[in-house]
PDB file of C-alpha atoms in Angstrom:
ATOM      1  CA  MET B  12      96.199  90.969 118.529  1.00 54.00           C
ATOM      2  CA  PRO B  13      98.403  93.819 117.526  1.00 55.00           C
ATOM      3  CA  ASP B  14     101.989  94.107 118.283  1.00 57.00           C
ATOM      4  CA  THR B  15     101.984  96.824 121.120  1.00 58.00           C
ATOM      5  CA  ARG B  16     105.643  97.535 120.593  1.00 63.00           C
ATOM      6  CA  HIS B  17     104.656  98.840 117.245  1.00 64.00           C
ATOM      7  CA  PRO B  18     105.239 102.879 117.423  1.00 64.00           C
ATOM      8  CA  GLU B  19     101.378 103.380 116.132  1.00 73.00           C
ATOM      9  CA  VAL B  20      99.972 101.814 119.098  1.00 71.00           C
ATOM     10  CA  SER B  21      99.657 104.592 121.704  1.00 72.00           C
ATOM     11  CA  PRO B  22     100.987 103.942 125.154  1.00 73.00           C
ATOM     12  CA  ILE B  23      98.007 105.429 126.818  1.00 74.00           C
ATOM     13  CA  PRO B  24      95.454 102.602 128.125  1.00 74.00           C
ATOM     14  CA  LEU B  25      92.300 102.398 126.721  1.00 80.00           C
ATOM     15  CA  PHE B  26      90.678 101.675 130.181  1.00 76.00           C
ATOM     16  CA  GLN B  27      90.585 104.556 132.344  1.00 75.00           C
ATOM     17  CA  ALA B  28      88.788 103.972 135.986  1.00 79.00           C
ATOM     18  CA  PHE B  29      86.085 106.188 136.928  1.00 83.00           C
ATOM     19  CA  SER B  30      86.557 109.142 139.164  1.00 86.00           C
ATOM     20  CA  TRP B  31      84.736 111.807 140.244  1.00 87.00           C
ATOM     21  CA  HIS B  32      87.834 114.363 139.920  1.00 88.00           C
ATOM     22  CA  ASN B  33      88.853 116.411 136.826  1.00 88.00           C
ATOM     23  CA  THR B  34      91.819 114.466 135.065  1.00 85.00           C
ATOM     24  CA  GLU B  35      93.878 117.388 136.345  1.00 89.00           C
ATOM     25  CA  VAL B  36      93.583 116.655 140.058  1.00 89.00           C
ATOM     26  CA  PRO B  37      96.515 114.710 140.919  1.00 89.00           C
ATOM     27  CA  PRO B  38      96.504 111.470 142.477  1.00 85.00           C
ATOM     28  CA  SER B  39      96.279 111.225 146.272  1.00 87.00           C
ATOM     29  CA  ASN B  40      95.086 109.242 149.134  1.00 84.00           C
ATOM     30  CA  ASN B  41      92.786 111.965 150.239  1.00 89.00           C
ATOM     31  CA  LYS B  42      91.370 111.882 146.656  1.00 89.00           C
ATOM     32  CA  LYS B  43      90.577 108.138 146.760  1.00 88.00           C
ATOM     33  CA  PHE B  44      89.173 108.508 150.271  1.00 92.00           C
ATOM     34  CA  PHE B  45      86.870 111.395 149.262  1.00 93.00           C
ATOM     35  CA  GLU B  46      85.715 109.415 146.165  1.00 92.00           C
ATOM     36  CA  TYR B  47      84.752 106.453 148.337  1.00 91.00           C
ATOM     37  CA  ALA B  48      83.222 108.355 151.079  1.00 94.00           C
ATOM     38  CA  TYR B  49      81.107 110.176 148.248  1.00 95.00           C
ATOM     39  CA  ASP B  50      80.094 106.711 146.831  1.00 94.00           C
ATOM     40  CA  VAL B  51      79.286 105.029 150.172  1.00 95.00           C
ATOM     41  CA  SER B  52      77.458 107.937 151.758  1.00 95.00           C
ATOM     42  CA  ASN B  53      75.197 108.597 148.601  1.00 95.00           C
ATOM     43  CA  GLY B  54      74.919 104.682 148.538  1.00 95.00           C
ATOM     44  CA  VAL B  55      73.398 104.682 152.084  1.00 96.00           C
ATOM     45  CA  ALA B  56      71.438 107.625 151.642  1.00 96.00           C
ATOM     46  CA  ILE B  57      69.545 105.763 148.983  1.00 96.00           C
ATOM     47  CA  LEU B  58      69.161 102.496 150.888  1.00 95.00           C
ATOM     48  CA  LEU B  59      67.341 104.748 153.716  1.00 95.00           C
ATOM     49  CA  SER B  60      65.323 106.441 151.297  1.00 95.00           C
ATOM     50  CA  LEU B  61      64.228 103.128 149.825  1.00 94.00           C
ATOM     51  CA  ILE B  62      63.309 101.996 153.392  1.00 94.00           C
ATOM     52  CA  GLU B  63      61.604 104.972 154.096  1.00 93.00           C
ATOM     53  CA  PHE B  64      59.437 105.088 150.804  1.00 92.00           C
ATOM     54  CA  SER B  65      58.884 101.416 151.587  1.00 91.00           C
ATOM     55  CA  GLU B  66      57.254 102.345 155.204  1.00 88.00           C
ATOM     56  CA  SER B  67      55.230 104.588 153.578  1.00 87.00           C
ATOM     57  CA  GLU B  68      53.699 102.522 151.020  1.00 86.00           C
ATOM     58  CA  LYS B  69      53.238  99.861 153.906  1.00 81.00           C
ATOM     59  CA  GLU B  70      49.717 102.169 154.497  1.00 78.00           C
ATOM     60  CA  ASP B  71      48.624 101.670 151.197  1.00 77.00           C
ATOM     61  CA  GLY B  72      48.985  97.861 151.516  1.00 80.00           C
ATOM     62  CA  ARG B  73      51.717  97.980 148.817  1.00 82.00           C
ATOM     63  CA  PRO B  74      55.201  97.946 150.525  1.00 83.00           C
ATOM     64  CA  LEU B  75      57.966  98.244 148.023  1.00 88.00           C
ATOM     65  CA  LEU B  76      60.214  95.781 150.188  1.00 92.00           C
ATOM     66  CA  CYS B  77      59.275  92.840 152.235  1.00 92.00           C
ATOM     67  CA  GLU B  78      60.551  92.568 155.772  1.00 92.00           C
ATOM     68  CA  PRO B  79      63.843  90.291 155.097  1.00 96.00           C
ATOM     69  CA  ASP B  80      64.836  92.667 152.371  1.00 95.00           C
ATOM     70  CA  LYS B  81      64.438  95.680 154.173  1.00 94.00           C
ATOM     71  CA  GLY B  82      66.576  94.332 156.870  1.00 96.00           C
ATOM     72  CA  ALA B  83      69.248  93.251 154.684  1.00 96.00           C
ATOM     73  CA  LEU B  84      69.418  96.584 153.051  1.00 96.00           C
ATOM     74  CA  MET B  85      69.562  98.082 156.667  1.00 96.00           C
ATOM     75  CA  ARG B  86      72.360  95.702 157.551  1.00 97.00           C
ATOM     76  CA  LEU B  87      74.072  96.689 154.232  1.00 96.00           C
ATOM     77  CA  ALA B  88      73.788 100.746 155.247  1.00 96.00           C
ATOM     78  CA  ILE B  89      74.903 100.099 159.105  1.00 97.00           C
ATOM     79  CA  THR B  90      78.199  97.821 157.434  1.00 97.00           C
ATOM     80  CA  ALA B  91      79.052 100.774 154.700  1.00 96.00           C
ATOM     81  CA  SER B  92      78.716 103.711 157.306  1.00 96.00           C
ATOM     82  CA  ARG B  93      80.917 101.806 159.782  1.00 96.00           C
ATOM     83  CA  MET B  94      83.248 100.650 157.090  1.00 95.00           C
ATOM     84  CA  LEU B  95      83.587 104.303 156.080  1.00 95.00           C
ATOM     85  CA  ALA B  96      83.873 105.423 159.366  1.00 96.00           C
ATOM     86  CA  ASN B  97      86.843 102.953 160.149  1.00 96.00           C
ATOM     87  CA  VAL B  98      88.837 103.969 157.297  1.00 93.00           C
ATOM     88  CA  ALA B  99      88.375 107.903 158.464  1.00 93.00           C
ATOM     89  CA  GLU B 100      89.308 106.939 161.619  1.00 95.00           C
ATOM     90  CA  LYS B 101      92.549 105.331 160.315  1.00 94.00           C
ATOM     91  CA  ARG B 102      93.375 108.297 158.634  1.00 90.00           C
ATOM     92  CA  ILE B 103      92.756 110.586 161.461  1.00 92.00           C
ATOM     93  CA  ASP B 104      94.988 108.301 163.901  1.00 94.00           C
ATOM     94  CA  SER B 105      97.508 108.385 161.124  1.00 91.00           C
ATOM     95  CA  ALA B 106      97.511 112.317 160.929  1.00 88.00           C
ATOM     96  CA  ASN B 107      97.454 112.819 164.399  1.00 92.00           C
ATOM     97  CA  ASN B 108     100.281 110.445 164.798  1.00 93.00           C
ATOM     98  CA  ALA B 109     102.459 112.102 162.129  1.00 91.00           C
ATOM     99  CA  TYR B 110     101.984 115.533 163.868  1.00 90.00           C
ATOM    100  CA  PRO B 111     101.671 114.769 167.696  1.00 83.00           C
ATOM    101  CA  HIS B 112     101.257 117.652 170.136  1.00 80.00           C
TER     102      HIS B 112
END
């Protein structure tokens, strides 16, 4: 393992966490929330699309998903949506408490 105190070793970490934002966008709680909201809402949309597609394929006798899997995916979509709504509600409450009328 290289000596990290050596002047030739860059102090910038090799691993950079994925972000939807450009590197120039400064860190903030809103930035994190918007990224989570984007990922969760896209994930829920894909889950619901798979369930809807499976229903349309049922008519041909070849459903994509079995009933237990559809139920599990639906519960995942519901839970993810509720979690996102709860985080948004806390952000709203926090902002409202900071600026009461």
